[in-house]
Amino acid sequence: MTDNKTMAYINMFAVLGTLEDLCELDGKAKELLKGTKPISTGFDVKDGPQATIRFANGKCTVTEGCSDCDIKLPFSNVDKFNGMINGTVKPFPSKGFTKISFLLKTFTALTDRLEEVMRPTPEALKDPEFFNLSTTLTFYTITSAISQLGNHDPISTFSASNIDDGDIMMSIKDGPKANIRAKNHKLTTIKNCEDAPRAIMEFGSMQLASDLFNGKVNALACIGEGTIRMKGMASMLDNLNRILDRVALYLA
Amino acid sequence: MSFPEYTHEKSREWFSRASKVIPAGVYGHLGPAEGLFIPVEKWPLFSEKAEGTYFWDVDGNRYIDYMCAYGPNILGYNDPDVDAAVAAQMKLGNCTTSPSKIMVECAEMLVDTVDSADWCFFAKNGNDTTQTAVVTARAYTHRKKVIFFKGYYHGVSPWQAKKDYGGVLEEEVMYNIILPWDDIPALEKTVAENKNEIAAIIAQPYDHGNFHDNVVMTNEFWAKVRKICDDNGIQLIIDDVRAGFRLDLAGSDHYFGFKADMICFCKALANGYNMSALMGREHLKNTISGLSITGSYWMSAVPFAACIATINKLKEINAPQLFDTLGTKLINGLIVAGKENGFNLVASGKPALFYLRVANDNSLFLHQEWVAECVSRGIFFTSHHNHFINAALTDEDINHTIEVAEDAFRAVKKNHPELG
C-alpha cells in the first residue's frame, strides 16, 4: 500500500528532481534548453511538497520551497499534484501568466523526454548510449526516492528511525553514485558526493543495475555471486534495503 | 608467522548450482547476504564435513569454527557419545505414531536441570518456542500486548518482525511495544500506561543482538524486571535460544539470579540434532496443555536421545566454566594481537558468546576486512554476530587462532598504510 503524500514528495524530488540529471547528461534535453532564458517554476502543494525548478545557462536545479519563482503552480492537495504527474490533472498558474508558453512548450518537452528515458522501449535500450542514460537516470530517481520514503512513508520512516547518523554510498561501478545521508533519522540524497560513507552498496555494472531495477535478477543471489558489493555498517544497509524494497511500490 | 589464503573455486561452483534451484542460493543466516560475507570471495559457501571444533569446506579448507553452526555445536561436531545415543535410538525408532518413552525421560532430565521449570514442551526450532510462549502468555493473561527490548530477535514469525519487514502487516505487530534495554523507568512508565494490557515481556538474558557491542545486564536489572512482572501479572519469557546452556546449565535466568515464567531453548540442546524446548512454571501448565500447537516432527525420538546425552555430558565437563575459560583466553589473546598491530579490538558480551569489533574506524570497514582475512586463513568468525565456544576447542586451537588473527591484522595493516 502506498501513501499519496509520500508519492507527491517522490514525484517532486525524485521524478521531477531527475530533470537536473537529464539536462546535464542528455543531448536532446540540452538541445531543448538551448536559447532558453533563465526561468523558474514553483510547485506549491498544499499539505505537501514545495519546490522550485530553475533553468539557467542550460542547467536545471531543483530546490525546496517556492517563494521565489517566475511561474507558480498551486495544487489544493497532493492528489492534484500527483494527477499532474500522471497526466490526469492540468495545472493553472497563480503567477507568471505571461511566461506560460515555457511550461507548455519547453517544460512539457523536457518531461516528455524524461518519460521516454525513464520508461524506455526494449528497442531503444539496444542503443548503448541510451541504455546508459536510462540506467543512470533510473539510479538517480531511485536514490532520491529512498530519502523521500524515509522521510514521509509511514513504514519507511520506521526504517529510517533505525538508521544511525552518517552516509550510505550507493553506486554503479564505473557509473553514477549518490550518498544517502542520515542525520537524526532524516534522509537526504546527495548525488556524486565525495564524503566518506559509513556503508557502501555497489552494483557491479550498468547491466546488473538495470536488471535489478527491472526485477530480472535477485539481489541476494547477486550478493552471493559478488556482483553486488556491500560493506560497512550493516545495520544502516539493512534498514536502507527495507526502504529500497518499498521504492518499487511507488515507482512501478 | 604467516598463513596462506584459501581459495574457494568449488564453493563458487556449488553456489552457482544452488542459485538456480534455491532462492538466494543459500538463504537466511548461513548465506552470504545475511551472513555478511564481505567480500564474498574470502568465504566458504558450502561444507564437506565437520569434526570436533572444525569444519572443512568443499574445497578441502579446514576452519576452526567460532560460529558453531550459529550455536547448535556445543560439544563438538560428531561427538561420539551423542552420536552413539543417536545410533541406538535410531535402531528403536524415530518418528512414530505413539511418541517414544524417551520423550518423557528427556523432559524429566530437563526439568531437573533447568531451575525455573516445572514442565517441558518440545518443538523443533527456537521460533516454535518463542511463538508458543507468547501464545501461552496471551492465553493465560487474556491480554494482547507484548514488550520487547530494542534490537530484539526472537524468530521469524510475523509478530516477531517489525512493520518494515517484507510481507509483514502492521496489524501483526500493532501490539508490540519496543523499549530500550536497561531502562527500568521506561519499563515502569509503559507498564503503568498499559495497565492490565501487557501479557508478557520477552527478552534474551542480555543484549546479545547483532551489529553492535553486546551489553550484559546485571542481576539487579533482572530483579527489578521480575518484580514489575509479578506486581502487574505480566509473564516473563526468557529467550535462551542463543545463550542457553552456555552460561549456566540451570538456565540463563538462574545465571542472573531470577526465575522466568517461561524459558525457550533450542540451539545447544542436542548438539545439532533438531529439537527445541519451551519450559515453564507450574501456573502455566494447564494453559499450554489446552493450546492447539503441534508439529509433524516435534516428538521425534532421535533428538531426545541426543539431548539426554548432550546435557549429561555438559554437566560432566562443567561446560559453562569451560566455555568461560576458553573464551576468556581467546579474547585476551585476540586483543593483544590487535594492539601489537595498532588495532583496537573490542570484545563484548560473555566470553562463551563473545562479540568482536575493530574500533579504529566508525564504519566497520577495517573490522570486516580483518574478519575476512581471518576466515580466508581458516578461522571462521563473523563481523556482525556474537560467536560461540564449543567444548571440543583446545588451547592449541586457541593459540593457532591468535597466530592467524595476528597475521590477519598484519594483512589489513599492509592494505592501509594510512594507519601508520
XYZ file of C-alpha atoms in Angstrom:
672
model
C 0.000 0.000 0.000
C 1.281 3.443 -0.895
C 0.720 6.811 0.704
C -0.371 9.682 -1.554
C 1.562 12.326 0.320
C 4.757 10.292 0.062
C 4.022 9.807 -3.625
C 3.834 13.580 -4.034
C 7.259 14.014 -2.431
C 8.670 11.310 -4.689
C 7.093 12.882 -7.740
C 8.507 16.252 -6.780
C 12.032 15.450 -5.672
C 12.791 12.063 -7.236
C 10.874 12.188 -10.542
C 10.956 15.920 -11.365
C 14.243 16.062 -9.462
C 15.788 13.857 -12.138
C 15.322 16.703 -14.617
C 18.585 18.013 -13.163
C 20.412 14.947 -14.400
C 18.520 14.746 -17.677
C 19.549 18.284 -18.564
C 23.144 17.541 -17.628
C 23.520 14.188 -19.361
C 21.133 14.077 -22.307
C 21.958 15.744 -25.612
C 18.305 16.003 -26.590
C 17.407 17.760 -23.367
C 20.303 20.168 -23.843
C 19.002 20.890 -27.312
C 15.550 21.663 -25.914
C 17.020 24.122 -23.430
C 19.150 25.963 -25.985
C 18.327 29.631 -26.019
C 16.016 29.413 -23.018
C 16.254 32.480 -20.816
C 16.582 31.857 -17.073
C 13.200 30.882 -15.716
C 11.871 29.223 -12.607
C 8.684 27.344 -11.869
C 7.390 26.860 -8.338
C 5.193 23.949 -7.364
C 3.126 24.732 -4.296
C 1.299 21.684 -2.986
C -0.979 22.289 -0.012
C -0.070 19.920 2.841
C 2.657 18.517 0.635
C 5.952 19.384 -1.023
C 7.012 22.795 -2.304
C 9.830 23.111 -4.778
C 11.231 25.361 -7.456
C 12.700 24.101 -10.697
C 15.103 26.606 -12.206
C 16.553 26.580 -15.694
C 19.539 28.804 -16.337
C 22.581 28.554 -18.595
C 21.496 25.169 -19.873
C 21.322 23.726 -16.377
C 18.410 22.659 -14.224
C 18.264 22.796 -10.441
C 15.511 21.650 -8.124
C 15.365 23.257 -4.698
C 12.953 23.105 -1.798
C 10.463 25.960 -1.356
C 8.684 28.119 -3.920
C 8.633 31.612 -2.518
C 10.888 32.967 -5.259
C 9.808 31.843 -8.729
C 8.655 33.243 -12.078
C 5.741 30.893 -12.536
C 3.814 29.369 -9.666
C 1.586 26.332 -9.918
C -0.626 25.839 -6.867
C -2.209 22.488 -6.032
C -5.007 22.229 -3.487
C -3.843 18.797 -2.347
C -1.288 16.083 -3.040
C -3.709 14.133 -5.237
C -3.987 17.058 -7.656
C -0.199 17.276 -7.897
C 0.135 13.543 -8.403
C -2.565 13.853 -11.038
C -0.458 16.392 -12.912
C 2.444 13.954 -12.950
C 0.133 11.194 -14.187
C -1.294 13.475 -16.850
C -4.832 13.459 -15.469
C -4.806 16.980 -13.988
C -3.971 20.203 -15.841
C -2.452 22.812 -13.532
C -3.288 26.524 -13.700
C -0.667 29.046 -12.641
C -1.337 31.615 -9.951
C 1.659 33.640 -11.089
C 3.609 34.084 -14.322
C 0.792 34.033 -16.891
C 2.974 35.756 -19.464
C 5.575 33.006 -19.244
C 3.221 30.110 -19.560
C 4.485 29.266 -23.027
C 7.638 27.905 -21.350
C 5.515 25.438 -19.466
C 3.508 24.448 -22.497
C 6.469 24.031 -24.799
C 9.926 23.569 -23.284
C 8.951 22.170 -19.892
C 6.459 19.744 -21.389
C 9.016 18.624 -23.966
C 11.561 18.033 -21.192
C 9.164 15.971 -19.086
C 8.152 14.009 -22.188
C 11.816 13.318 -22.827
C 12.259 12.305 -19.193
C 9.415 9.816 -19.535
C 10.910 8.474 -22.744
C 14.211 7.822 -20.959
C 12.703 6.522 -17.740
C 10.153 4.235 -19.385
C 12.176 3.064 -22.374
C 11.087 0.682 -25.080
C 13.137 -2.542 -25.387
C 14.175 -1.338 -28.835
C 15.522 1.955 -27.508
C 17.618 0.163 -24.895
C 19.602 -1.581 -27.619
C 21.468 1.687 -28.139
C 24.299 1.521 -25.545
C 24.371 5.275 -25.045
C 20.633 5.444 -24.401
C 20.852 2.369 -22.158
C 23.490 4.065 -20.000
C 21.471 7.271 -19.832
C 18.290 5.430 -18.893
C 20.015 3.334 -16.229
C 21.821 6.352 -14.784
C 18.655 8.422 -14.514
C 16.768 5.476 -13.009
C 19.561 5.171 -10.438
C 19.243 8.840 -9.501
C 15.465 8.602 -9.298
C 15.655 5.567 -7.037
C 18.316 7.011 -4.744
C 16.355 10.265 -4.476
C 13.140 8.343 -3.793
C 14.809 6.496 -0.901
C 15.169 9.732 1.048
C 11.613 10.801 0.318
C 10.269 7.460 1.516
C 12.492 7.519 4.593
C 11.142 10.959 5.496
C 7.458 10.515 4.638
C 6.273 6.944 4.030
C 4.646 5.629 7.240
C 6.506 2.306 7.021
C 9.836 3.629 5.772
C 10.048 6.315 8.462
C 10.252 3.397 10.887
C 13.200 2.013 8.901
C 14.834 5.448 8.896
C 14.334 5.691 12.652
C 16.738 2.748 12.947
C 19.476 4.240 10.737
C 22.458 5.715 12.558
C 23.826 9.093 11.511
C 26.198 9.008 8.566
C 26.384 8.444 4.820
C 25.497 5.326 2.890
C 27.034 5.365 -0.579
C 25.118 3.694 -3.383
C 26.893 3.381 -6.698
C 27.112 1.586 -10.001
C 30.672 0.522 -10.853
C 32.091 2.956 -13.429
C 28.788 4.836 -13.265
C 26.749 7.150 -11.071
C 26.904 7.348 -7.305
C 24.930 9.010 -4.561
C 25.185 9.255 -0.804
C 22.104 8.811 1.332
C 22.856 10.962 4.355
C 21.121 10.175 7.628
C 21.027 12.801 10.345
C 18.692 12.407 13.279
C 16.838 9.818 11.194
C 16.091 12.281 8.383
C 17.474 11.293 4.993
C 18.970 13.433 2.241
C 20.238 12.193 -1.108
C 23.409 13.848 -2.357
C 24.325 12.921 -5.908
C 28.004 12.362 -6.774
C 29.040 13.037 -3.201
C 32.707 12.600 -2.270
C 32.245 12.465 1.512
C 33.393 9.272 3.236
C 30.499 6.897 3.814
C 29.961 4.542 6.752
C 28.419 1.929 4.478
C 28.655 1.093 0.792
C 26.423 -0.710 -1.676
C 27.865 -1.056 -5.164
C 26.212 -2.641 -8.186
C 28.815 -4.374 -10.358
C 27.791 -2.960 -13.745
C 25.221 -0.852 -15.579
C 23.677 -4.044 -16.948
C 23.340 -5.563 -13.495
C 21.817 -2.362 -12.126
C 19.336 -2.269 -14.994
C 18.413 -5.928 -14.464
C 17.920 -5.281 -10.756
C 15.774 -2.211 -11.349
C 13.640 -4.253 -13.729
C 13.353 -7.239 -11.400
C 15.231 -9.581 -13.736
C 17.791 -10.714 -11.139
C 17.668 -11.485 -7.455
C 19.605 -9.060 -5.257
C 20.502 -11.646 -2.607
C 21.839 -14.076 -5.191
C 23.880 -11.197 -6.639
C 25.461 -10.619 -3.236
C 26.451 -14.284 -3.160
C 27.854 -14.050 -6.640
C 29.773 -10.905 -5.737
C 28.080 -8.709 -8.334
C 26.578 -6.548 -5.608
C 29.128 -5.437 -3.019
C 28.163 -4.248 0.420
C 30.412 -3.247 3.265
C 30.468 -1.144 6.364
C 27.663 -0.546 8.843
C 25.431 -3.475 8.071
C 22.597 -2.155 10.215
C 22.471 1.006 8.067
C 22.382 -1.084 4.898
C 19.796 -3.422 6.369
C 17.393 -0.585 7.071
C 18.174 1.154 3.783
C 17.305 -2.056 1.949
C 13.929 -2.150 3.667
C 13.234 1.309 2.250
C 14.620 0.275 -1.130
C 12.152 -2.616 -1.194
C 9.307 -0.108 -0.964
C 10.668 2.213 -3.653
C 9.383 -0.158 -6.316
C 5.856 0.173 -4.900
C 5.907 3.878 -5.642
C 7.882 3.962 -8.864
C 6.256 0.951 -10.538
C 54.144 -16.314 11.201
C 52.140 -16.007 8.002
C 49.402 -18.271 6.745
C 48.410 -18.818 3.123
C 44.983 -17.697 2.000
C 42.401 -20.259 0.967
C 40.645 -20.336 -2.382
C 37.035 -21.347 -2.927
C 36.555 -22.476 -6.516
C 34.287 -25.401 -5.650
C 32.242 -23.293 -3.269
C 31.591 -20.894 -6.150
C 30.590 -23.747 -8.442
C 28.157 -25.131 -5.883
C 26.743 -21.682 -5.258
C 26.138 -21.234 -8.938
C 24.216 -24.519 -8.982
C 22.350 -23.582 -5.811
C 21.230 -20.211 -7.163
C 19.323 -21.963 -9.941
C 17.140 -24.019 -7.592
C 17.311 -22.384 -4.146
C 16.205 -18.794 -3.505
C 19.299 -16.630 -2.990
C 21.495 -19.718 -3.327
C 21.796 -20.020 0.434
C 19.056 -18.034 2.155
C 18.972 -16.914 5.772
C 21.735 -16.535 8.316
C 24.008 -19.215 6.820
C 24.056 -17.471 3.447
C 26.426 -14.835 2.097
C 23.919 -11.963 2.226
C 22.518 -12.303 5.731
C 25.793 -13.815 6.959
C 27.618 -10.718 5.682
C 30.377 -12.480 3.759
C 32.336 -9.320 2.952
C 33.945 -9.725 0.465
C 32.280 -12.953 -0.593
C 35.402 -14.364 -2.296
C 37.095 -14.801 1.082
C 34.426 -17.122 2.444
C 33.442 -20.749 2.042
C 29.856 -21.255 0.937
C 29.371 -24.995 1.452
C 30.870 -27.525 3.830
C 32.075 -31.039 3.060
C 32.447 -32.457 6.568
C 32.871 -31.494 10.215
C 34.606 -32.930 13.254
C 35.093 -31.512 16.741
C 35.640 -27.774 16.527
C 36.458 -27.877 12.792
C 34.596 -27.987 9.537
C 36.040 -28.433 6.058
C 34.602 -26.650 3.039
C 34.022 -28.259 -0.358
C 37.465 -27.033 -1.461
C 39.083 -29.028 1.359
C 39.938 -25.999 3.516
C 39.772 -26.516 7.284
C 38.216 -23.911 9.599
C 38.259 -23.533 13.362
C 34.574 -22.759 13.706
C 33.661 -19.994 16.124
C 30.082 -19.856 14.883
C 29.296 -23.482 15.754
C 26.512 -23.607 13.151
C 25.272 -20.425 14.896
C 25.030 -22.261 18.199
C 23.969 -25.913 17.881
C 27.511 -27.271 18.012
C 28.206 -27.165 21.736
C 30.178 -30.357 22.417
C 31.965 -30.574 19.080
C 30.755 -31.853 15.745
C 30.167 -35.633 15.658
C 30.528 -36.006 19.402
C 30.960 -39.780 19.903
C 28.729 -40.028 22.991
C 25.887 -38.112 21.420
C 26.186 -39.955 18.135
C 26.191 -43.320 19.932
C 22.964 -42.410 21.723
C 21.505 -41.324 18.399
C 22.519 -44.574 16.685
C 20.956 -46.638 19.477
C 17.679 -44.738 19.336
C 17.639 -44.853 15.547
C 17.515 -48.655 15.752
C 14.467 -48.426 18.013
C 12.551 -45.817 16.071
C 12.324 -42.104 15.442
C 9.169 -40.504 14.057
C 6.395 -42.813 15.261
C 2.630 -42.606 15.827
C 2.940 -43.034 19.574
C 5.798 -40.934 20.860
C 8.723 -42.825 22.310
C 9.040 -43.002 26.091
C 12.414 -41.331 25.673
C 10.480 -38.058 25.332
C 9.406 -38.445 28.961
C 12.946 -39.240 30.068
C 14.195 -36.166 28.203
C 11.565 -33.924 29.788
C 12.346 -35.288 33.265
C 16.046 -34.670 32.746
C 15.478 -31.105 31.517
C 13.037 -30.246 34.314
C 15.626 -31.492 36.801
C 18.299 -29.405 35.084
C 16.592 -26.063 34.463
C 15.997 -24.332 37.757
C 12.859 -22.335 36.972
C 10.999 -25.017 35.004
C 8.252 -27.419 36.052
C 7.351 -28.678 32.585
C 8.794 -29.067 29.137
C 7.052 -28.600 25.773
C 9.038 -29.882 22.784
C 9.214 -28.449 19.284
C 11.827 -28.092 16.552
C 13.135 -24.541 16.217
C 13.707 -21.670 18.591
C 10.981 -19.805 16.727
C 8.470 -22.514 17.717
C 9.226 -21.957 21.378
C 9.089 -18.162 21.401
C 5.872 -18.312 19.385
C 4.348 -20.840 21.786
C 5.493 -18.858 24.806
C 3.787 -15.665 23.652
C 0.593 -17.511 22.715
C 0.634 -19.163 26.132
C 1.129 -15.829 27.880
C -1.743 -14.276 25.943
C -3.995 -17.243 26.643
C -3.140 -17.164 30.349
C -3.497 -13.410 30.859
C -6.182 -12.692 28.236
C -4.103 -9.672 27.256
C -2.737 -8.577 23.875
C 0.409 -6.522 24.289
C 3.979 -7.786 24.472
C 7.089 -5.821 25.472
C 10.355 -6.360 23.590
C 13.763 -4.799 24.163
C 15.398 -2.826 21.347
C 17.390 -4.824 18.821
C 15.469 -7.968 19.690
C 15.426 -11.113 17.633
C 13.062 -13.872 18.700
C 12.458 -15.627 15.407
C 10.891 -15.043 12.049
C 7.113 -15.223 12.561
C 5.286 -12.058 11.531
C 4.533 -10.984 15.115
C 8.270 -11.191 15.882
C 9.166 -8.995 12.924
C 8.971 -5.247 12.544
C 6.484 -3.368 10.451
C 9.003 -2.586 7.697
C 9.772 -6.255 7.005
C 8.515 -7.568 3.680
C 5.202 -9.438 3.928
C 4.506 -8.302 7.486
C 1.261 -6.460 8.199
C 1.239 -3.500 10.532
C -1.688 -5.179 12.247
C 0.516 -8.151 13.099
C 2.915 -6.034 15.134
C 0.498 -3.426 16.476
C 0.554 -4.919 19.973
C 4.350 -4.950 20.179
C 5.964 -2.386 22.455
C 9.704 -1.868 21.972
C 11.673 -0.415 24.888
C 15.369 0.245 25.395
C 17.388 -2.287 27.363
C 18.290 -1.489 30.934
C 15.801 1.351 31.332
C 13.642 0.459 34.317
C 11.896 3.887 34.460
C 10.777 3.453 30.840
C 9.531 -0.032 31.620
C 7.656 1.157 34.709
C 6.080 4.023 32.773
C 4.992 1.737 29.931
C 3.512 -0.815 32.287
C 1.621 1.933 34.138
C 0.295 3.366 30.883
C -0.861 -0.054 29.725
C -2.260 -1.388 32.958
C -3.788 -4.861 32.610
C -2.970 -4.886 28.897
C 0.522 -6.389 28.795
C 0.645 -10.159 28.512
C 4.383 -10.662 28.507
C 7.885 -9.312 28.402
C 10.071 -11.373 26.089
C 13.826 -10.860 26.194
C 17.148 -12.545 25.768
C 19.119 -12.833 29.016
C 21.240 -9.887 27.911
C 21.604 -7.697 24.844
C 23.497 -10.067 22.559
C 21.967 -8.537 19.442
C 23.683 -8.237 16.083
C 25.575 -5.252 14.635
C 26.550 -3.730 17.973
C 28.685 -4.351 21.040
C 26.819 -6.697 23.346
C 25.743 -5.454 26.766
C 25.435 -7.779 29.752
C 22.589 -6.999 32.139
C 23.001 -7.024 35.906
C 21.211 -9.227 38.435
C 19.683 -6.025 39.819
C 18.135 -5.194 36.471
C 16.521 -8.594 36.227
C 15.327 -8.487 39.835
C 13.508 -5.245 39.064
C 12.011 -6.622 35.857
C 10.854 -9.715 37.734
C 9.184 -7.558 40.391
C 7.431 -5.392 37.807
C 6.104 -8.554 36.159
C 4.956 -10.003 39.486
C 3.252 -6.774 40.527
C 1.390 -6.473 37.237
C 0.525 -10.024 36.247
C 2.961 -9.979 33.309
C 4.575 -13.241 32.174
C 8.352 -13.024 31.883
C 9.662 -15.022 28.909
C 13.392 -15.552 28.525
C 14.578 -16.371 25.031
C 17.570 -18.526 25.891
C 17.800 -19.980 22.391
C 21.239 -18.471 21.797
C 22.771 -18.342 25.283
C 21.086 -21.401 26.784
C 23.442 -23.925 28.469
C 26.461 -21.798 27.590
C 26.249 -19.547 30.665
C 24.513 -21.852 33.135
C 23.106 -25.367 32.753
C 20.236 -24.364 35.040
C 19.201 -21.648 32.571
C 20.385 -18.104 31.947
C 17.665 -16.787 34.277
C 19.355 -18.800 37.032
C 22.682 -17.269 35.999
C 21.244 -13.784 36.517
C 19.520 -14.745 39.765
C 15.836 -14.761 38.846
C 13.150 -17.148 37.631
C 11.484 -16.761 34.275
C 7.864 -17.812 33.835
C 8.840 -19.462 30.575
C 12.258 -20.072 29.051
C 12.990 -21.007 25.442
C 15.797 -23.390 24.445
C 16.969 -24.712 21.134
C 20.471 -24.411 19.722
C 22.610 -26.168 22.318
C 20.020 -28.726 23.443
C 21.070 -31.701 21.354
C 24.431 -30.869 19.772
C 22.964 -30.304 16.332
C 20.090 -32.774 16.373
C 16.901 -30.965 15.651
C 14.762 -30.047 18.624
C 13.726 -27.162 20.824
C 12.051 -26.920 24.186
C 9.812 -24.371 25.846
C 9.998 -24.802 29.589
C 7.819 -23.102 32.159
C 6.409 -22.794 35.619
C 3.524 -24.716 37.098
C 0.897 -21.955 36.854
C 1.110 -22.028 33.050
C 0.897 -25.794 32.597
C -2.882 -26.018 32.262
C -2.941 -23.146 29.790
C -0.337 -24.562 27.431
C -1.964 -28.003 27.701
C -5.088 -26.618 26.101
C -3.454 -24.853 23.168
C -3.703 -26.210 19.662
C 0.003 -26.141 18.889
C 1.896 -29.118 17.455
C 4.133 -30.192 14.578
C 4.836 -33.247 12.440
C 8.305 -33.924 13.847
C 8.064 -32.338 17.279
C 8.048 -35.655 19.148
C 10.653 -37.497 17.076
C 12.713 -39.698 19.366
C 16.242 -39.434 17.999
C 16.815 -35.795 19.034
C 15.599 -36.634 22.555
C 18.319 -39.284 22.797
C 20.822 -36.720 21.558
C 19.554 -34.171 24.080
C 19.921 -36.509 27.050
C 23.455 -37.421 26.004
C 24.346 -33.790 25.358
C 23.066 -32.361 28.621
C 24.601 -35.170 30.658
C 27.965 -34.569 29.039
C 27.702 -30.803 29.514
C 27.165 -31.485 33.209
C 30.115 -33.899 33.381
C 32.544 -31.389 31.931
C 31.038 -28.333 33.670
C 30.636 -26.783 30.268
C 29.787 -23.176 31.255
C 33.007 -22.916 33.271
C 34.965 -24.449 30.392
C 33.428 -22.023 27.869
C 34.191 -19.059 30.098
C 37.823 -20.147 30.486
C 38.350 -20.873 26.789
C 36.504 -17.734 25.697
C 38.446 -15.506 28.060
C 41.787 -16.910 26.902
C 40.836 -16.434 23.273
C 39.532 -12.882 23.714
C 42.595 -11.770 25.658
C 44.901 -13.200 23.009
C 42.995 -11.543 20.166
C 43.019 -8.154 21.896
C 46.781 -8.325 22.409
C 47.297 -9.422 18.785
C 45.289 -6.403 17.677
C 47.100 -4.000 19.966
C 50.529 -5.146 18.766
C 49.479 -4.253 15.236
C 47.813 -0.943 16.044
C 44.222 -2.173 16.149
C 41.737 -1.565 18.923
C 39.795 -4.811 19.087
C 36.791 -4.528 21.385
C 35.287 -7.711 22.837
C 31.866 -7.604 24.470
C 29.246 -9.950 25.876
C 30.082 -13.065 27.869
C 33.242 -14.990 26.854
C 31.149 -18.040 25.928
C 29.338 -15.873 23.366
C 31.910 -13.200 22.648
C 31.222 -10.344 20.197
C 34.130 -8.652 18.393
C 34.609 -5.227 16.793
C 37.697 -3.476 15.450
C 37.043 0.039 16.672
C 39.660 2.031 14.723
C 37.002 3.457 12.386
C 33.286 4.158 12.701
C 32.266 2.230 9.608
C 33.305 -1.373 10.387
C 35.316 -1.381 7.132
C 38.501 -2.392 8.983
C 36.639 -4.887 11.129
C 35.092 -6.582 8.117
C 38.473 -6.676 6.381
C 40.104 -8.285 9.408
C 37.344 -10.870 9.803
C 37.618 -11.728 6.094
C 41.403 -12.141 6.395
C 40.851 -14.488 9.356
C 38.235 -16.535 7.509
C 40.389 -16.859 4.412
C 43.137 -18.266 6.660
C 40.902 -20.805 8.373
C 39.401 -19.024 11.371
C 35.648 -18.749 10.945
C 34.472 -15.523 12.578
C 31.624 -13.242 11.543
C 31.569 -9.465 11.529
C 28.044 -8.867 12.806
C 27.047 -11.589 15.258
C 28.215 -12.996 18.574
C 30.431 -16.070 18.361
C 30.156 -19.398 20.155
C 32.629 -21.562 22.027
C 32.268 -25.348 21.897
C 33.735 -27.964 24.214
C 35.998 -29.528 21.569
C 38.028 -26.329 21.289
C 41.535 -26.807 22.697
C 44.266 -24.496 23.925
C 46.193 -25.452 20.806
C 43.265 -24.290 18.651
C 43.147 -21.011 20.547
C 46.870 -20.437 20.134
C 46.583 -21.153 16.420
C 43.611 -18.783 16.201
C 45.588 -15.978 17.801
C 48.534 -16.530 15.440
C 46.229 -16.408 12.417
C 44.428 -13.367 13.797
C 47.765 -11.590 14.149
C 48.655 -12.441 10.549
C 45.235 -11.143 9.502
C 45.849 -7.878 11.372
C 49.169 -7.544 9.551
C 47.430 -8.114 6.214
C 44.881 -5.368 6.942
C 47.626 -3.012 8.100
C 49.560 -3.629 4.896
C 46.472 -2.662 2.877
C 46.082 0.537 4.908
C 49.372 2.437 5.034
C 47.406 5.426 6.340
C 47.103 3.603 9.661
C 50.826 4.157 10.223
